[in-house]
Amino acid sequence: MAPREARVVDSFEMHIADLNATDLDRLHALSISVGWPHRAEDWQFVREVGEGIVAMDEIGRIQGSAMWFPYDAHFATIGMVITSPRLQSNGAGQWLMGHVLDRVAGRDLGLNATRAARRLYHTLNFSREACVYQCNGEAIAPPELDRPAGGVLRVLELGDLDAIVELDGAAFGADRRILLGRLLTCSKGIGLIRGGKMEAFSLCRPFGRGHVIGPVVATNDEDAIAVVHPHAARHAATFLRLDTREKKGRFSDFLSRCGLPVCDTVTTMSLGRRWLTVREGDARGKPRTYALASQALG
Ligand SMILES: CC(C)(COP(=O)(O)OP(=O)(O)OC[C@H]1O[C@@H](n2cnc3c(N)ncnc32)[C@H](O)[C@@H]1OP(=O)(O)O)[C@@H](O)C(=O)NCCC(=O)NCCS
């Protein structure tokens, strides 16, 4: 029998480079390699509203990525953390995160960790806060709804930015004006107005395999359902997604009826001050985030 030949095939150096200077198709190939649904356009969107780094090898291949979204001087989310499958469990994730933590030093941090990443963030002292339910599927048109009590629904316009920034800020805990302004330009928005005041809103945009609904901010399940209903009806029979922390209750029942079962979960974690300002059982009457803008954006 011929002697078995062995050779080392993975011995190369990587360096950190600016994600914004990276070819979009290469970033897209990286997220496809880990089974993520992002389109090149979705990468372009996160590049416009955040900052990031890539791990690049000697011949320009992208082997990893990590981004941060600094909403204000005090708070940022971290997302789009990926290492190429053949490198995983070799320390590249830790290495990338070390660079990210240097760049966002001084800020409180939040992120939504996949199962694969939970241990990485735990090692970096992030604490678990909540579970996020990724609900998606082929949407089913929900039954007609009565008009929301005492309110009217209307399509959002660019002039509504101040009102949604205020409502979102009360729920999210930071001012996301730049992100929301950018989202308004590529989303269909629905607002619930009572007594001239915006009491709930939802945005829905193309993402991944279809459309994603988010963010959604409301003070109760009925209002959240009222602003999500028009998107579910509009996208019936097509792929629709919504990421929520609502585990049970009328809102999550409504999502199931719309053909959006829970398909995966991620874990909201934070480093520094606690992120989620509205704790379970303490939420009545206060605006809260019923749907995330995305797992990376919070
Ligand atoms: C999550 C991810 C970025 C980790 O990158 P990595 O290069 O494997 O990270 P490291 O080698 O530095 O390992 C970091 C820790 O995670 C652990 N780990 C790595 N892959 C793991 C997996 N698939 N399941 C469980 N733990 C895992 C390592 O053992 C290590 O633990 P330790 O620090 O206690 O030793 C990578 O697995 C990945 O890209 N996954 C797919 C995309 C994804 O889920 N991204 C996270 C978005 S929040």
PDB file of N, CA, C and O and ligand atoms in Angstrom, residues 34 36 80-84 87-95 111-117 119-121 123, ligand 1:
ATOM      1  N   VAL A  34     -22.283  30.812   5.667  1.00  0.00           N
ATOM      2  CA  VAL A  34     -22.828  30.364   6.956  1.00  0.00           C
ATOM      3  C   VAL A  34     -24.361  30.246   6.905  1.00  0.00           C
ATOM      4  O   VAL A  34     -25.028  30.161   7.934  1.00  0.00           O
ATOM      5  N   TRP A  36     -26.705  32.379   5.883  1.00  0.00           N
ATOM      6  CA  TRP A  36     -27.549  33.541   6.168  1.00  0.00           C
ATOM      7  C   TRP A  36     -28.263  34.004   4.895  1.00  0.00           C
ATOM      8  O   TRP A  36     -27.707  33.882   3.783  1.00  0.00           O
ATOM      9  N   MET A  80     -23.501  41.167  12.507  1.00  0.00           N
ATOM     10  CA  MET A  80     -22.833  40.691  11.287  1.00  0.00           C
ATOM     11  C   MET A  80     -21.473  40.053  11.620  1.00  0.00           C
ATOM     12  O   MET A  80     -20.515  40.190  10.868  1.00  0.00           O
ATOM     13  N   VAL A  81     -21.414  39.372  12.787  1.00  0.00           N
ATOM     14  CA  VAL A  81     -20.178  38.696  13.202  1.00  0.00           C
ATOM     15  C   VAL A  81     -20.166  37.304  12.558  1.00  0.00           C
ATOM     16  O   VAL A  81     -21.013  36.468  12.856  1.00  0.00           O
ATOM     17  N   ILE A  82     -19.219  37.101  11.670  1.00  0.00           N
ATOM     18  CA  ILE A  82     -19.163  35.843  10.914  1.00  0.00           C
ATOM     19  C   ILE A  82     -17.699  35.437  10.764  1.00  0.00           C
ATOM     20  O   ILE A  82     -16.844  36.279  10.497  1.00  0.00           O
ATOM     21  N   THR A  83     -17.414  34.146  10.925  1.00  0.00           N
ATOM     22  CA  THR A  83     -16.116  33.648  10.455  1.00  0.00           C
ATOM     23  C   THR A  83     -16.388  32.500   9.492  1.00  0.00           C
ATOM     24  O   THR A  83     -17.355  31.747   9.653  1.00  0.00           O
ATOM     25  N   SER A  84     -15.558  32.400   8.510  1.00  0.00           N
ATOM     26  CA  SER A  84     -15.762  31.403   7.472  1.00  0.00           C
ATOM     27  C   SER A  84     -15.725  29.992   8.085  1.00  0.00           C
ATOM     28  O   SER A  84     -14.912  29.716   8.964  1.00  0.00           O
ATOM     29  N   LEU A  87     -12.680  28.080   9.236  1.00  0.00           N
ATOM     30  CA  LEU A  87     -11.818  28.676  10.259  1.00  0.00           C
ATOM     31  C   LEU A  87     -12.419  28.603  11.656  1.00  0.00           C
ATOM     32  O   LEU A  87     -11.751  28.920  12.634  1.00  0.00           O
ATOM     33  N   GLN A  88     -13.675  28.204  11.757  1.00  0.00           N
ATOM     34  CA  GLN A  88     -14.357  28.348  13.036  1.00  0.00           C
ATOM     35  C   GLN A  88     -13.714  27.513  14.136  1.00  0.00           C
ATOM     36  O   GLN A  88     -13.127  26.467  13.864  1.00  0.00           O
ATOM     37  N   SER A  89     -13.850  28.015  15.356  1.00  0.00           N
ATOM     38  CA  SER A  89     -13.257  27.398  16.558  1.00  0.00           C
ATOM     39  C   SER A  89     -11.737  27.453  16.559  1.00  0.00           C
ATOM     40  O   SER A  89     -11.078  26.655  17.214  1.00  0.00           O
ATOM     41  N   ASN A  90     -11.171  28.394  15.819  1.00  0.00           N
ATOM     42  CA  ASN A  90      -9.717  28.601  15.828  1.00  0.00           C
ATOM     43  C   ASN A  90      -9.329  29.958  16.407  1.00  0.00           C
ATOM     44  O   ASN A  90      -8.189  30.391  16.261  1.00  0.00           O
ATOM     45  N   GLY A  91     -10.288  30.657  16.976  1.00  0.00           N
ATOM     46  CA  GLY A  91      -9.955  31.921  17.633  1.00  0.00           C
ATOM     47  C   GLY A  91     -10.184  33.176  16.789  1.00  0.00           C
ATOM     48  O   GLY A  91      -9.968  34.285  17.258  1.00  0.00           O
ATOM     49  N   ALA A  92     -10.653  33.007  15.545  1.00  0.00           N
ATOM     50  CA  ALA A  92     -10.844  34.189  14.689  1.00  0.00           C
ATOM     51  C   ALA A  92     -11.995  35.062  15.206  1.00  0.00           C
ATOM     52  O   ALA A  92     -11.931  36.295  15.135  1.00  0.00           O
ATOM     53  N   GLY A  93     -13.045  34.422  15.732  1.00  0.00           N
ATOM     54  CA  GLY A  93     -14.177  35.181  16.284  1.00  0.00           C
ATOM     55  C   GLY A  93     -13.716  36.047  17.446  1.00  0.00           C
ATOM     56  O   GLY A  93     -14.039  37.234  17.521  1.00  0.00           O
ATOM     57  N   GLN A  94     -12.945  35.462  18.351  1.00  0.00           N
ATOM     58  CA  GLN A  94     -12.395  36.215  19.490  1.00  0.00           C
ATOM     59  C   GLN A  94     -11.533  37.379  18.994  1.00  0.00           C
ATOM     60  O   GLN A  94     -11.593  38.479  19.530  1.00  0.00           O
ATOM     61  N   TRP A  95     -10.752  37.113  17.993  1.00  0.00           N
ATOM     62  CA  TRP A  95      -9.825  38.126  17.456  1.00  0.00           C
ATOM     63  C   TRP A  95     -10.605  39.310  16.884  1.00  0.00           C
ATOM     64  O   TRP A  95     -10.329  40.478  17.189  1.00  0.00           O
ATOM     65  N   LEU A 111     -26.381  43.044  21.750  1.00  0.00           N
ATOM     66  CA  LEU A 111     -26.330  42.212  20.535  1.00  0.00           C
ATOM     67  C   LEU A 111     -27.338  41.080  20.660  1.00  0.00           C
ATOM     68  O   LEU A 111     -27.875  40.805  21.739  1.00  0.00           O
ATOM     69  N   ASN A 112     -27.588  40.431  19.544  1.00  0.00           N
ATOM     70  CA  ASN A 112     -28.456  39.253  19.518  1.00  0.00           C
ATOM     71  C   ASN A 112     -27.617  38.076  19.036  1.00  0.00           C
ATOM     72  O   ASN A 112     -27.183  38.046  17.886  1.00  0.00           O
ATOM     73  N   ALA A 113     -27.374  37.146  19.953  1.00  0.00           N
ATOM     74  CA  ALA A 113     -26.409  36.071  19.700  1.00  0.00           C
ATOM     75  C   ALA A 113     -27.093  34.825  19.154  1.00  0.00           C
ATOM     76  O   ALA A 113     -28.057  34.329  19.745  1.00  0.00           O
ATOM     77  N   THR A 114     -26.561  34.315  18.054  1.00  0.00           N
ATOM     78  CA  THR A 114     -27.008  33.001  17.566  1.00  0.00           C
ATOM     79  C   THR A 114     -26.488  31.944  18.546  1.00  0.00           C
ATOM     80  O   THR A 114     -25.616  32.220  19.377  1.00  0.00           O
ATOM     81  N   ARG A 115     -26.992  30.729  18.389  1.00  0.00           N
ATOM     82  CA  ARG A 115     -26.551  29.639  19.260  1.00  0.00           C
ATOM     83  C   ARG A 115     -25.032  29.456  19.144  1.00  0.00           C
ATOM     84  O   ARG A 115     -24.337  29.258  20.126  1.00  0.00           O
ATOM     85  N   ALA A 116     -24.539  29.536  17.906  1.00  0.00           N
ATOM     86  CA  ALA A 116     -23.100  29.315  17.657  1.00  0.00           C
ATOM     87  C   ALA A 116     -22.237  30.367  18.351  1.00  0.00           C
ATOM     88  O   ALA A 116     -21.089  30.099  18.698  1.00  0.00           O
ATOM     89  N   ALA A 117     -22.808  31.561  18.560  1.00  0.00           N
ATOM     90  CA  ALA A 117     -21.991  32.684  19.058  1.00  0.00           C
ATOM     91  C   ALA A 117     -22.133  32.912  20.560  1.00  0.00           C
ATOM     92  O   ALA A 117     -21.374  33.690  21.139  1.00  0.00           O
ATOM     93  N   ARG A 119     -21.415  31.258  23.248  1.00  0.00           N
ATOM     94  CA  ARG A 119     -20.256  30.999  24.105  1.00  0.00           C
ATOM     95  C   ARG A 119     -19.185  32.075  23.917  1.00  0.00           C
ATOM     96  O   ARG A 119     -18.559  32.522  24.884  1.00  0.00           O
ATOM     97  N   LEU A 120     -19.009  32.486  22.668  1.00  0.00           N
ATOM     98  CA  LEU A 120     -18.041  33.554  22.372  1.00  0.00           C
ATOM     99  C   LEU A 120     -18.363  34.810  23.182  1.00  0.00           C
ATOM    100  O   LEU A 120     -17.500  35.383  23.855  1.00  0.00           O
ATOM    101  N   TYR A 121     -19.626  35.242  23.158  1.00  0.00           N
ATOM    102  CA  TYR A 121     -19.995  36.478  23.859  1.00  0.00           C
ATOM    103  C   TYR A 121     -19.977  36.289  25.374  1.00  0.00           C
ATOM    104  O   TYR A 121     -19.655  37.210  26.127  1.00  0.00           O
ATOM    105  N   THR A 123     -17.916  34.407  26.990  1.00  0.00           N
ATOM    106  CA  THR A 123     -16.497  34.505  27.354  1.00  0.00           C
ATOM    107  C   THR A 123     -16.070  35.966  27.444  1.00  0.00           C
ATOM    108  O   THR A 123     -15.180  36.319  28.211  1.00  0.00           O
TER     109      THR A 123
HETATM  110  C1  LIG B   1     -20.109  32.576  15.948  1.00  0.00           C
HETATM  111  C2  LIG B   1     -18.818  32.597  15.186  1.00  0.00           C
HETATM  112  C3  LIG B   1     -18.575  34.000  14.635  1.00  0.00           C
HETATM  113  C4  LIG B   1     -17.678  32.227  16.150  1.00  0.00           C
HETATM  114  O1  LIG B   1     -16.471  32.386  15.444  1.00  0.00           O
HETATM  115  P1  LIG B   1     -15.200  31.430  15.711  1.00  0.00           P
HETATM  116  O2  LIG B   1     -14.152  31.879  14.758  1.00  0.00           O
HETATM  117  O3  LIG B   1     -15.593  30.013  15.690  1.00  0.00           O
HETATM  118  O4  LIG B   1     -14.862  31.897  17.193  1.00  0.00           O
HETATM  119  P2  LIG B   1     -13.660  31.418  18.078  1.00  0.00           P
HETATM  120  O5  LIG B   1     -12.856  30.341  17.405  1.00  0.00           O
HETATM  121  O6  LIG B   1     -12.945  32.639  18.534  1.00  0.00           O
HETATM  122  O7  LIG B   1     -14.430  30.740  19.281  1.00  0.00           O
HETATM  123  C5  LIG B   1     -15.083  31.518  20.222  1.00  0.00           C
HETATM  124  C6  LIG B   1     -15.803  30.617  21.201  1.00  0.00           C
HETATM  125  O8  LIG B   1     -16.968  30.066  20.624  1.00  0.00           O
HETATM  126  C7  LIG B   1     -16.930  28.639  20.670  1.00  0.00           C
HETATM  127  N1  LIG B   1     -17.547  28.168  19.433  1.00  0.00           N
HETATM  128  C8  LIG B   1     -17.104  28.377  18.185  1.00  0.00           C
HETATM  129  N2  LIG B   1     -17.964  27.814  17.306  1.00  0.00           N
HETATM  130  C9  LIG B   1     -18.969  27.256  18.030  1.00  0.00           C
HETATM  131  C10 LIG B   1     -20.157  26.530  17.704  1.00  0.00           C
HETATM  132  N3  LIG B   1     -20.475  26.242  16.438  1.00  0.00           N
HETATM  133  N4  LIG B   1     -20.976  26.135  18.706  1.00  0.00           N
HETATM  134  C11 LIG B   1     -20.644  26.399  19.996  1.00  0.00           C
HETATM  135  N5  LIG B   1     -19.538  27.084  20.365  1.00  0.00           N
HETATM  136  C12 LIG B   1     -18.717  27.501  19.398  1.00  0.00           C
HETATM  137  C13 LIG B   1     -15.484  28.307  20.775  1.00  0.00           C
HETATM  138  O9  LIG B   1     -15.267  27.063  21.379  1.00  0.00           O
HETATM  139  C14 LIG B   1     -14.963  29.430  21.620  1.00  0.00           C
HETATM  140  O10 LIG B   1     -15.248  29.211  22.976  1.00  0.00           O
HETATM  141  P3  LIG B   1     -14.179  29.634  24.089  1.00  0.00           P
HETATM  142  O11 LIG B   1     -13.892  31.112  23.840  1.00  0.00           O
HETATM  143  O12 LIG B   1     -14.858  29.367  25.378  1.00  0.00           O
HETATM  144  O13 LIG B   1     -12.996  28.790  23.804  1.00  0.00           O
HETATM  145  C15 LIG B   1     -18.820  31.559  14.030  1.00  0.00           C
HETATM  146  O14 LIG B   1     -19.139  30.283  14.568  1.00  0.00           O
HETATM  147  C16 LIG B   1     -19.825  31.890  12.920  1.00  0.00           C
HETATM  148  O15 LIG B   1     -19.518  32.658  12.016  1.00  0.00           O
HETATM  149  N6  LIG B   1     -21.017  31.276  12.983  1.00  0.00           N
HETATM  150  C17 LIG B   1     -22.053  31.479  11.971  1.00  0.00           C
HETATM  151  C18 LIG B   1     -22.573  32.918  11.970  1.00  0.00           C
HETATM  152  C19 LIG B   1     -23.073  33.339  13.324  1.00  0.00           C
HETATM  153  O16 LIG B   1     -23.861  32.650  13.962  1.00  0.00           O
HETATM  154  N7  LIG B   1     -22.601  34.528  13.772  1.00  0.00           N
HETATM  155  C20 LIG B   1     -22.935  35.089  15.061  1.00  0.00           C
HETATM  156  C21 LIG B   1     -23.896  36.220  14.896  1.00  0.00           C
HETATM  157  S1  LIG B   1     -24.410  36.823  16.495  1.00  0.00           S
END
